[in-house]
PDB file of C-alpha atoms in Angstrom:
ATOM      1  CA  UNK A   1      14.838   2.063 -76.196  1.00  0.00           C
ATOM      2  CA  UNK A   2      13.615  -1.553 -76.124  1.00  0.00           C
ATOM      3  CA  UNK A   3      16.283  -3.692 -77.751  1.00  0.00           C
ATOM      4  CA  UNK A   4      16.256  -7.343 -78.706  1.00  0.00           C
ATOM      5  CA  UNK A   5      20.091  -7.260 -78.557  1.00  0.00           C
ATOM      6  CA  UNK A   6      20.160  -6.928 -74.769  1.00  0.00           C
ATOM      7  CA  UNK A   7      20.283  -3.805 -72.611  1.00  0.00           C
ATOM      8  CA  UNK A   8      23.987  -4.524 -71.911  1.00  0.00           C
ATOM      9  CA  UNK A   9      24.796  -4.665 -75.644  1.00  0.00           C
ATOM     10  CA  UNK A  10      27.897  -2.658 -76.556  1.00  0.00           C
ATOM     11  CA  UNK A  11      25.839  -0.511 -78.946  1.00  0.00           C
ATOM     12  CA  UNK A  12      23.564   0.833 -76.216  1.00  0.00           C
ATOM     13  CA  UNK A  13      25.999   3.481 -74.811  1.00  0.00           C
ATOM     14  CA  UNK A  14      26.046   5.159 -78.223  1.00  0.00           C
ATOM     15  CA  UNK A  15      22.309   5.723 -78.024  1.00  0.00           C
ATOM     16  CA  UNK A  16      22.634   7.052 -74.487  1.00  0.00           C
ATOM     17  CA  UNK A  17      25.264   9.457 -75.804  1.00  0.00           C
ATOM     18  CA  UNK A  18      22.838  10.696 -78.452  1.00  0.00           C
ATOM     19  CA  UNK A  19      20.386  11.532 -75.691  1.00  0.00           C
ATOM     20  CA  UNK A  20      22.963  13.379 -73.598  1.00  0.00           C
ATOM     21  CA  UNK A  21      24.244  15.289 -76.642  1.00  0.00           C
ATOM     22  CA  UNK A  22      20.787  16.366 -77.768  1.00  0.00           C
ATOM     23  CA  UNK A  23      20.875  19.451 -75.568  1.00  0.00           C
ATOM     24  CA  UNK A  24      17.761  18.679 -73.568  1.00  0.00           C
ATOM     25  CA  UNK A  25      17.228  17.409 -70.036  1.00  0.00           C
ATOM     26  CA  UNK A  26      16.249  13.810 -70.737  1.00  0.00           C
ATOM     27  CA  UNK A  27      16.254  10.373 -69.115  1.00  0.00           C
ATOM     28  CA  UNK A  28      17.411   7.375 -71.160  1.00  0.00           C
ATOM     29  CA  UNK A  29      15.599   4.128 -70.370  1.00  0.00           C
ATOM     30  CA  UNK A  30      16.626   0.805 -71.929  1.00  0.00           C
ATOM     31  CA  UNK A  31      14.650  -2.425 -71.588  1.00  0.00           C
ATOM     32  CA  UNK A  32      14.967  -6.039 -72.643  1.00  0.00           C
ATOM     33  CA  UNK A  33      11.789  -7.112 -74.485  1.00  0.00           C
ATOM     34  CA  UNK A  34       9.707  -9.958 -73.157  1.00  0.00           C
ATOM     35  CA  UNK A  35      11.676 -13.208 -73.054  1.00  0.00           C
ATOM     36  CA  UNK A  36      14.990 -11.537 -74.004  1.00  0.00           C
ATOM     37  CA  UNK A  37      18.025 -10.836 -71.830  1.00  0.00           C
ATOM     38  CA  UNK A  38      17.051 -10.242 -68.220  1.00  0.00           C
ATOM     39  CA  UNK A  39      13.357  -9.823 -68.967  1.00  0.00           C
ATOM     40  CA  UNK A  40      10.724 -12.227 -67.741  1.00  0.00           C
ATOM     41  CA  UNK A  41       8.501 -14.149 -70.131  1.00  0.00           C
ATOM     42  CA  UNK A  42      10.777 -16.913 -71.386  1.00  0.00           C
ATOM     43  CA  UNK A  43       8.886 -19.299 -73.660  1.00  0.00           C
ATOM     44  CA  UNK A  44       5.804 -17.034 -73.630  1.00  0.00           C
ATOM     45  CA  UNK A  45       6.414 -15.421 -77.035  1.00  0.00           C
ATOM     46  CA  UNK A  46       6.641 -16.648 -80.577  1.00  0.00           C
ATOM     47  CA  UNK A  47      10.063 -15.511 -81.849  1.00  0.00           C
ATOM     48  CA  UNK A  48       8.664 -15.650 -85.391  1.00  0.00           C
ATOM     49  CA  UNK A  49       5.983 -13.094 -84.522  1.00  0.00           C
ATOM     50  CA  UNK A  50       6.705  -9.659 -83.034  1.00  0.00           C
ATOM     51  CA  UNK A  51       3.081  -8.552 -82.625  1.00  0.00           C
ATOM     52  CA  UNK A  52       3.329  -8.869 -78.842  1.00  0.00           C
ATOM     53  CA  UNK A  53       5.705  -5.886 -78.993  1.00  0.00           C
ATOM     54  CA  UNK A  54       2.742  -3.656 -79.874  1.00  0.00           C
ATOM     55  CA  UNK A  55       1.088  -3.912 -76.470  1.00  0.00           C
ATOM     56  CA  UNK A  56       4.387  -4.441 -74.625  1.00  0.00           C
ATOM     57  CA  UNK A  57       5.567  -1.162 -76.128  1.00  0.00           C
ATOM     58  CA  UNK A  58       2.377   0.500 -74.936  1.00  0.00           C
ATOM     59  CA  UNK A  59       3.021  -0.716 -71.391  1.00  0.00           C
ATOM     60  CA  UNK A  60       6.642   0.456 -71.436  1.00  0.00           C
ATOM     61  CA  UNK A  61       5.707   3.954 -72.642  1.00  0.00           C
ATOM     62  CA  UNK A  62       2.923   4.402 -70.140  1.00  0.00           C
ATOM     63  CA  UNK A  63       5.103   3.093 -67.286  1.00  0.00           C
ATOM     64  CA  UNK A  64       7.691   5.754 -68.116  1.00  0.00           C
ATOM     65  CA  UNK A  65       4.987   8.413 -68.210  1.00  0.00           C
ATOM     66  CA  UNK A  66       3.926   7.663 -64.615  1.00  0.00           C
ATOM     67  CA  UNK A  67       7.422   8.036 -63.137  1.00  0.00           C
ATOM     68  CA  UNK A  68       8.302  11.122 -61.105  1.00  0.00           C
ATOM     69  CA  UNK A  69      11.228  11.934 -63.405  1.00  0.00           C
ATOM     70  CA  UNK A  70       9.009  12.018 -66.512  1.00  0.00           C
ATOM     71  CA  UNK A  71       7.128  15.083 -67.766  1.00  0.00           C
ATOM     72  CA  UNK A  72       4.745  12.884 -69.727  1.00  0.00           C
ATOM     73  CA  UNK A  73       6.580  13.131 -73.066  1.00  0.00           C
ATOM     74  CA  UNK A  74       8.054   9.785 -74.111  1.00  0.00           C
ATOM     75  CA  UNK A  75       9.925   8.828 -77.272  1.00  0.00           C
ATOM     76  CA  UNK A  76      11.387   5.552 -78.576  1.00  0.00           C
ATOM     77  CA  UNK A  77      14.273   5.238 -81.011  1.00  0.00           C
ATOM     78  CA  UNK A  78      16.917   2.838 -82.259  1.00  0.00           C
ATOM     79  CA  UNK A  79      18.418   1.300 -85.368  1.00  0.00           C
ATOM     80  CA  UNK A  80      18.164  -2.214 -86.803  1.00  0.00           C
ATOM     81  CA  UNK A  81      17.523  -4.721 -83.984  1.00  0.00           C
ATOM     82  CA  UNK A  82      17.580  -1.851 -81.505  1.00  0.00           C
ATOM     83  CA  UNK A  83      14.685  -0.155 -83.316  1.00  0.00           C
ATOM     84  CA  UNK A  84      12.282  -2.995 -84.103  1.00  0.00           C
ATOM     85  CA  UNK A  85      10.300  -2.443 -80.900  1.00  0.00           C
ATOM     86  CA  UNK A  86      10.048   1.300 -81.564  1.00  0.00           C
ATOM     87  CA  UNK A  87       8.208   0.675 -84.817  1.00  0.00           C
ATOM     88  CA  UNK A  88       5.820  -1.734 -83.125  1.00  0.00           C
ATOM     89  CA  UNK A  89       5.089   0.565 -80.160  1.00  0.00           C
ATOM     90  CA  UNK A  90       3.832   3.210 -82.583  1.00  0.00           C
ATOM     91  CA  UNK A  91       1.061   0.843 -83.659  1.00  0.00           C
ATOM     92  CA  UNK A  92      -0.336   0.707 -80.105  1.00  0.00           C
ATOM     93  CA  UNK A  93      -0.952   4.498 -79.961  1.00  0.00           C
ATOM     94  CA  UNK A  94       0.126   5.042 -76.310  1.00  0.00           C
ATOM     95  CA  UNK A  95      -1.281   8.436 -75.238  1.00  0.00           C
ATOM     96  CA  UNK A  96       2.104   9.640 -73.884  1.00  0.00           C
ATOM     97  CA  UNK A  97       4.158   8.583 -76.909  1.00  0.00           C
ATOM     98  CA  UNK A  98       5.323  11.756 -78.653  1.00  0.00           C
ATOM     99  CA  UNK A  99       7.836  10.533 -81.243  1.00  0.00           C
ATOM    100  CA  UNK A 100       9.442   7.347 -82.573  1.00  0.00           C
ATOM    101  CA  UNK A 101      12.630   7.144 -84.650  1.00  0.00           C
ATOM    102  CA  UNK A 102      13.078   3.591 -85.993  1.00  0.00           C
ATOM    103  CA  UNK A 103      16.138   3.668 -88.263  1.00  0.00           C
ATOM    104  CA  UNK A 104      17.188   1.013 -90.764  1.00  0.00           C
ATOM    105  CA  UNK A 105      14.686  -1.414 -89.301  1.00  0.00           C
ATOM    106  CA  UNK A 106      11.173  -2.811 -89.546  1.00  0.00           C
ATOM    107  CA  UNK A 107       8.696  -3.973 -86.948  1.00  0.00           C
ATOM    108  CA  UNK A 108       7.270  -7.173 -88.395  1.00  0.00           C
ATOM    109  CA  UNK A 109       9.936  -9.845 -87.875  1.00  0.00           C
ATOM    110  CA  UNK A 110       8.127 -12.393 -90.048  1.00  0.00           C
ATOM    111  CA  UNK A 111       7.378 -10.237 -93.078  1.00  0.00           C
ATOM    112  CA  UNK A 112      10.517  -8.088 -93.023  1.00  0.00           C
ATOM    113  CA  UNK A 113      13.191 -10.084 -91.194  1.00  0.00           C
ATOM    114  CA  UNK A 114      12.825 -13.839 -91.535  1.00  0.00           C
ATOM    115  CA  UNK A 115      10.695 -14.501 -94.604  1.00  0.00           C
ATOM    116  CA  UNK A 116       9.876 -12.857 -97.912  1.00  0.00           C
ATOM    117  CA  UNK A 117       6.945 -14.101 -99.957  1.00  0.00           C
ATOM    118  CA  UNK A 118       6.886 -16.981 -97.455  1.00  0.00           C
ATOM    119  CA  UNK A 119      10.411 -18.077 -98.387  1.00  0.00           C
ATOM    120  CA  UNK A 120      13.211 -18.074 -95.807  1.00  0.00           C
ATOM    121  CA  UNK A 121      15.776 -15.307 -96.151  1.00  0.00           C
ATOM    122  CA  UNK A 122      19.203 -14.665 -94.666  1.00  0.00           C
ATOM    123  CA  UNK A 123      17.849 -12.761 -91.655  1.00  0.00           C
ATOM    124  CA  UNK A 124      16.067 -15.948 -90.585  1.00  0.00           C
ATOM    125  CA  UNK A 125      19.230 -16.606 -88.570  1.00  0.00           C
ATOM    126  CA  UNK A 126      18.551 -13.396 -86.613  1.00  0.00           C
ATOM    127  CA  UNK A 127      15.754 -15.241 -84.854  1.00  0.00           C
ATOM    128  CA  UNK A 128      18.429 -17.040 -82.832  1.00  0.00           C
ATOM    129  CA  UNK A 129      18.990 -13.740 -81.014  1.00  0.00           C
ATOM    130  CA  UNK A 130      15.404 -14.024 -79.810  1.00  0.00           C
ATOM    131  CA  UNK A 131      15.693 -17.589 -78.581  1.00  0.00           C
ATOM    132  CA  UNK A 132      14.213 -19.338 -81.602  1.00  0.00           C
ATOM    133  CA  UNK A 133      15.419 -22.691 -82.841  1.00  0.00           C
ATOM    134  CA  UNK A 134      16.805 -22.056 -86.323  1.00  0.00           C
ATOM    135  CA  UNK A 135      17.681 -25.453 -87.817  1.00  0.00           C
ATOM    136  CA  UNK A 136      19.500 -25.466 -91.138  1.00  0.00           C
ATOM    137  CA  UNK A 137      17.144 -28.068 -92.575  1.00  0.00           C
ATOM    138  CA  UNK A 138      14.705 -28.623 -94.146  1.00  0.00           C
ATOM    139  CA  UNK A 139      15.250 -26.216 -97.000  1.00  0.00           C
ATOM    140  CA  UNK A 140      13.382 -24.383 -98.286  1.00  0.00           C
ATOM    141  CA  UNK A 141      11.826 -23.375 -94.997  1.00  0.00           C
ATOM    142  CA  UNK A 142       8.451 -21.708 -95.451  1.00  0.00           C
ATOM    143  CA  UNK A 143       5.862 -20.289 -93.113  1.00  0.00           C
ATOM    144  CA  UNK A 144       2.345 -18.923 -93.280  1.00  0.00           C
ATOM    145  CA  UNK A 145       1.224 -15.543 -91.966  1.00  0.00           C
ATOM    146  CA  UNK A 146      -2.121 -13.780 -91.616  1.00  0.00           C
ATOM    147  CA  UNK A 147      -1.313 -10.836 -93.859  1.00  0.00           C
ATOM    148  CA  UNK A 148      -4.891  -9.529 -93.793  1.00  0.00           C
ATOM    149  CA  UNK A 149      -4.758  -9.198 -89.999  1.00  0.00           C
ATOM    150  CA  UNK A 150      -1.417  -7.379 -90.236  1.00  0.00           C
ATOM    151  CA  UNK A 151      -2.820  -4.917 -92.780  1.00  0.00           C
ATOM    152  CA  UNK A 152      -5.763  -4.277 -90.452  1.00  0.00           C
ATOM    153  CA  UNK A 153      -3.352  -3.549 -87.578  1.00  0.00           C
ATOM    154  CA  UNK A 154      -1.491  -1.021 -89.731  1.00  0.00           C
ATOM    155  CA  UNK A 155      -4.700   0.648 -90.916  1.00  0.00           C
ATOM    156  CA  UNK A 156      -5.995   1.000 -87.373  1.00  0.00           C
ATOM    157  CA  UNK A 157      -2.682   2.547 -86.259  1.00  0.00           C
ATOM    158  CA  UNK A 158      -3.269   5.492 -88.600  1.00  0.00           C
ATOM    159  CA  UNK A 159      -6.525   6.506 -86.902  1.00  0.00           C
ATOM    160  CA  UNK A 160      -6.049   9.355 -84.409  1.00  0.00           C
ATOM    161  CA  UNK A 161      -2.417   8.439 -83.742  1.00  0.00           C
ATOM    162  CA  UNK A 162      -0.897  11.324 -81.738  1.00  0.00           C
ATOM    163  CA  UNK A 163       2.791  10.409 -82.193  1.00  0.00           C
ATOM    164  CA  UNK A 164       5.238  11.405 -84.916  1.00  0.00           C
ATOM    165  CA  UNK A 165       6.895   8.542 -86.806  1.00  0.00           C
ATOM    166  CA  UNK A 166      10.309   9.379 -88.365  1.00  0.00           C
ATOM    167  CA  UNK A 167      11.784   6.433 -90.248  1.00  0.00           C
ATOM    168  CA  UNK A 168      14.515   5.800 -92.790  1.00  0.00           C
ATOM    169  CA  UNK A 169      15.620   2.939 -94.991  1.00  0.00           C
ATOM    170  CA  UNK A 170      17.703   2.101 -98.057  1.00  0.00           C
ATOM    171  CA  UNK A 171      16.817   0.774-101.482  1.00  0.00           C
ATOM    172  CA  UNK A 172      19.084  -2.252-100.900  1.00  0.00           C
ATOM    173  CA  UNK A 173      18.276  -2.805 -97.254  1.00  0.00           C
ATOM    174  CA  UNK A 174      16.368  -6.027 -96.682  1.00  0.00           C
ATOM    175  CA  UNK A 175      13.856  -4.151 -94.481  1.00  0.00           C
ATOM    176  CA  UNK A 176      12.494  -1.802 -97.103  1.00  0.00           C
ATOM    177  CA  UNK A 177       9.487  -3.962 -97.993  1.00  0.00           C
ATOM    178  CA  UNK A 178       8.412  -3.769 -94.332  1.00  0.00           C
ATOM    179  CA  UNK A 179       8.769   0.009 -94.341  1.00  0.00           C
ATOM    180  CA  UNK A 180       6.767   0.320 -97.537  1.00  0.00           C
ATOM    181  CA  UNK A 181       4.008  -1.698 -95.823  1.00  0.00           C
ATOM    182  CA  UNK A 182       3.976   0.986 -93.117  1.00  0.00           C
ATOM    183  CA  UNK A 183       4.106   3.768 -95.715  1.00  0.00           C
ATOM    184  CA  UNK A 184       1.144   2.420 -97.698  1.00  0.00           C
ATOM    185  CA  UNK A 185      -0.994   2.300 -94.565  1.00  0.00           C
ATOM    186  CA  UNK A 186       0.225   5.410 -92.703  1.00  0.00           C
ATOM    187  CA  UNK A 187       1.588   8.064 -95.078  1.00  0.00           C
ATOM    188  CA  UNK A 188      -0.987  10.772 -95.665  1.00  0.00           C
ATOM    189  CA  UNK A 189      -3.190   9.520 -92.830  1.00  0.00           C
ATOM    190  CA  UNK A 190      -1.156  10.477 -89.762  1.00  0.00           C
ATOM    191  CA  UNK A 191       2.148  12.189 -88.919  1.00  0.00           C
ATOM    192  CA  UNK A 192       4.321   9.640 -90.684  1.00  0.00           C
ATOM    193  CA  UNK A 193       7.668  10.335 -92.366  1.00  0.00           C
ATOM    194  CA  UNK A 194       9.987   7.996 -94.239  1.00  0.00           C
ATOM    195  CA  UNK A 195      13.257   8.669 -96.065  1.00  0.00           C
ATOM    196  CA  UNK A 196      14.580   6.071 -98.530  1.00  0.00           C
ATOM    197  CA  UNK A 197      18.150   6.597 -99.727  1.00  0.00           C
ATOM    198  CA  UNK A 198      20.686   4.683-101.878  1.00  0.00           C
ATOM    199  CA  UNK A 199      22.161   2.580 -99.064  1.00  0.00           C
ATOM    200  CA  UNK A 200      22.122  -0.938 -97.689  1.00  0.00           C
ATOM    201  CA  UNK A 201      22.253  -2.483 -94.205  1.00  0.00           C
ATOM    202  CA  UNK A 202      25.973  -2.019 -93.802  1.00  0.00           C
ATOM    203  CA  UNK A 203      28.802  -1.217 -96.178  1.00  0.00           C
ATOM    204  CA  UNK A 204      27.724  -0.338 -99.703  1.00  0.00           C
ATOM    205  CA  UNK A 205      30.268  -1.519-102.268  1.00  0.00           C
ATOM    206  CA  UNK A 206      28.658  -0.112-105.417  1.00  0.00           C
ATOM    207  CA  UNK A 207      29.362   3.137-107.224  1.00  0.00           C
ATOM    208  CA  UNK A 208      28.423   6.129-105.085  1.00  0.00           C
ATOM    209  CA  UNK A 209      25.368   8.032-106.196  1.00  0.00           C
ATOM    210  CA  UNK A 210      25.744  11.806-106.553  1.00  0.00           C
ATOM    211  CA  UNK A 211      24.846  13.919-103.552  1.00  0.00           C
ATOM    212  CA  UNK A 212      21.674  15.891-104.157  1.00  0.00           C
ATOM    213  CA  UNK A 213      20.044  18.725-102.242  1.00  0.00           C
ATOM    214  CA  UNK A 214      16.991  17.597-100.296  1.00  0.00           C
ATOM    215  CA  UNK A 215      13.805  19.584-101.020  1.00  0.00           C
ATOM    216  CA  UNK A 216      12.407  18.693 -97.611  1.00  0.00           C
ATOM    217  CA  UNK A 217      13.233  18.609 -93.922  1.00  0.00           C
ATOM    218  CA  UNK A 218      12.491  15.573 -91.794  1.00  0.00           C
ATOM    219  CA  UNK A 219      11.211  16.386 -88.295  1.00  0.00           C
ATOM    220  CA  UNK A 220      14.032  16.096 -85.754  1.00  0.00           C
ATOM    221  CA  UNK A 221      13.321  13.375 -83.217  1.00  0.00           C
ATOM    222  CA  UNK A 222      14.701  15.146 -80.138  1.00  0.00           C
ATOM    223  CA  UNK A 223      13.153  18.495 -81.110  1.00  0.00           C
ATOM    224  CA  UNK A 224       9.725  16.923 -81.537  1.00  0.00           C
ATOM    225  CA  UNK A 225      10.164  15.037 -78.273  1.00  0.00           C
ATOM    226  CA  UNK A 226      11.095  18.224 -76.430  1.00  0.00           C
ATOM    227  CA  UNK A 227       8.240  20.194 -77.977  1.00  0.00           C
ATOM    228  CA  UNK A 228      10.564  22.726 -79.637  1.00  0.00           C
ATOM    229  CA  UNK A 229       9.578  21.710 -83.176  1.00  0.00           C
ATOM    230  CA  UNK A 230       6.291  20.642 -84.684  1.00  0.00           C
ATOM    231  CA  UNK A 231       5.781  18.093 -87.416  1.00  0.00           C
ATOM    232  CA  UNK A 232       4.072  19.268 -90.589  1.00  0.00           C
ATOM    233  CA  UNK A 233       2.428  17.261 -93.351  1.00  0.00           C
ATOM    234  CA  UNK A 234       3.260  13.575 -93.734  1.00  0.00           C
ATOM    235  CA  UNK A 235       5.442  12.490 -96.649  1.00  0.00           C
ATOM    236  CA  UNK A 236       7.737   9.823 -98.058  1.00  0.00           C
ATOM    237  CA  UNK A 237      11.035  11.182 -99.420  1.00  0.00           C
ATOM    238  CA  UNK A 238      12.934   8.897-101.772  1.00  0.00           C
ATOM    239  CA  UNK A 239      16.083   9.110-103.853  1.00  0.00           C
ATOM    240  CA  UNK A 240      15.097   8.454-107.449  1.00  0.00           C
ATOM    241  CA  UNK A 241      17.785   6.210-108.927  1.00  0.00           C
ATOM    242  CA  UNK A 242      19.411   6.558-112.327  1.00  0.00           C
ATOM    243  CA  UNK A 243      22.870   5.823-113.734  1.00  0.00           C
ATOM    244  CA  UNK A 244      25.132   6.600-110.776  1.00  0.00           C
ATOM    245  CA  UNK A 245      27.756   8.189-113.025  1.00  0.00           C
ATOM    246  CA  UNK A 246      25.729  10.766-114.918  1.00  0.00           C
ATOM    247  CA  UNK A 247      21.978  10.281-115.086  1.00  0.00           C
ATOM    248  CA  UNK A 248      20.072  13.480-114.317  1.00  0.00           C
ATOM    249  CA  UNK A 249      17.190  11.437-112.918  1.00  0.00           C
ATOM    250  CA  UNK A 250      19.249  10.992-109.724  1.00  0.00           C
ATOM    251  CA  UNK A 251      17.299  13.297-107.445  1.00  0.00           C
ATOM    252  CA  UNK A 252      15.269  13.439-104.261  1.00  0.00           C
ATOM    253  CA  UNK A 253      11.527  13.293-104.688  1.00  0.00           C
ATOM    254  CA  UNK A 254       8.730  13.726-102.158  1.00  0.00           C
ATOM    255  CA  UNK A 255       5.391  11.925-102.233  1.00  0.00           C
ATOM    256  CA  UNK A 256       2.483  12.706 -99.883  1.00  0.00           C
ATOM    257  CA  UNK A 257       1.530   9.029 -99.821  1.00  0.00           C
ATOM    258  CA  UNK A 258       2.879   5.691-101.023  1.00  0.00           C
ATOM    259  CA  UNK A 259       3.083   4.649-103.744  1.00  0.00           C
ATOM    260  CA  UNK A 260       3.552   8.028-105.458  1.00  0.00           C
ATOM    261  CA  UNK A 261       0.919   9.015-108.019  1.00  0.00           C
ATOM    262  CA  UNK A 262       1.619   7.187-111.282  1.00  0.00           C
ATOM    263  CA  UNK A 263       0.142   6.314-114.650  1.00  0.00           C
ATOM    264  CA  UNK A 264       0.548   2.715-115.856  1.00  0.00           C
ATOM    265  CA  UNK A 265       2.492   2.611-119.121  1.00  0.00           C
ATOM    266  CA  UNK A 266       2.285  -0.760-120.940  1.00  0.00           C
ATOM    267  CA  UNK A 267       5.198  -1.968-123.062  1.00  0.00           C
ATOM    268  CA  UNK A 268       4.256  -4.321-125.894  1.00  0.00           C
ATOM    269  CA  UNK A 269       6.325  -7.105-127.429  1.00  0.00           C
ATOM    270  CA  UNK A 270       6.258  -7.364-131.236  1.00  0.00           C
ATOM    271  CA  UNK A 271       6.769 -10.197-133.707  1.00  0.00           C
ATOM    272  CA  UNK A 272      10.281  -9.071-134.629  1.00  0.00           C
ATOM    273  CA  UNK A 273      11.414  -9.297-131.004  1.00  0.00           C
ATOM    274  CA  UNK A 274      11.256  -5.559-130.371  1.00  0.00           C
ATOM    275  CA  UNK A 275       9.346  -3.737-127.631  1.00  0.00           C
ATOM    276  CA  UNK A 276       7.263  -0.616-128.143  1.00  0.00           C
ATOM    277  CA  UNK A 277       4.756   1.576-126.328  1.00  0.00           C
ATOM    278  CA  UNK A 278       2.521   1.142-129.380  1.00  0.00           C
ATOM    279  CA  UNK A 279       0.283  -1.903-129.354  1.00  0.00           C
ATOM    280  CA  UNK A 280       0.688  -4.471-132.167  1.00  0.00           C
ATOM    281  CA  UNK A 281      -1.822  -4.136-134.975  1.00  0.00           C
ATOM    282  CA  UNK A 282      -1.778  -7.838-135.927  1.00  0.00           C
ATOM    283  CA  UNK A 283      -1.766 -11.122-134.064  1.00  0.00           C
ATOM    284  CA  UNK A 284       1.426 -12.340-135.746  1.00  0.00           C
ATOM    285  CA  UNK A 285       4.116 -13.295-133.312  1.00  0.00           C
ATOM    286  CA  UNK A 286       1.665 -14.258-130.562  1.00  0.00           C
ATOM    287  CA  UNK A 287       3.017 -16.943-128.246  1.00  0.00           C
ATOM    288  CA  UNK A 288       0.805 -18.691-125.728  1.00  0.00           C
ATOM    289  CA  UNK A 289       1.998 -20.920-122.899  1.00  0.00           C
TER     290      UNK A 289
END
């Protein structure tokens, strides 16, 4: 695990416990990313841009693979700030990376953490954890980003990628747009799995959605890492939302790619203020602006 929260963070022992409880002989390695914690590289990274974690993740994986205690099968996992680097390492396609399990997180800190549609969001303050100056003013704070280059990075990651990606997110988690970026580029093209459930990035205070049987099985990170289970076809599993109290549309659905297959269905406004799937037959009621 490469964590931007520091290798001495009080959440790290819980991840080590997951490794020891998995039932396999495994070594748990934790590292501060470049410029964070006890790692070298201060002032050599742009805290607003996590793309350096792609190649840094490659180096970390391949270093582990050369150690005498390693059998050549390396995995990276973690949630939220602990998992950002795991998502980015997958994009580098290290030859010894077997599985990644980024949970409740996203790799691109600009697109999914600090800004949305170029406007500053709450998680902008998270950049302080990475040594960035986060002044309160001016507001609004905006930034530019080479989205075309990022899409090219994602597309290239899908080509002959040997690792299994097992991710999850929530409909009300502020990372989900970043995960859907990954899903659009990777699902159906490599061994990529994503589960999107009715949750947020912490305590959910809304009405609980009914529990539904899942018509799928996500690959198990430790089983894939140990070689005791193989990943099958890529998919995105998502909880289809309806009225939490009764709606029968509350159910798990599985799509081989993202977005799921769909047919556009236009809804037309009419002169009397109503809306209908039938197109108006006259031009009365037209409003231009």
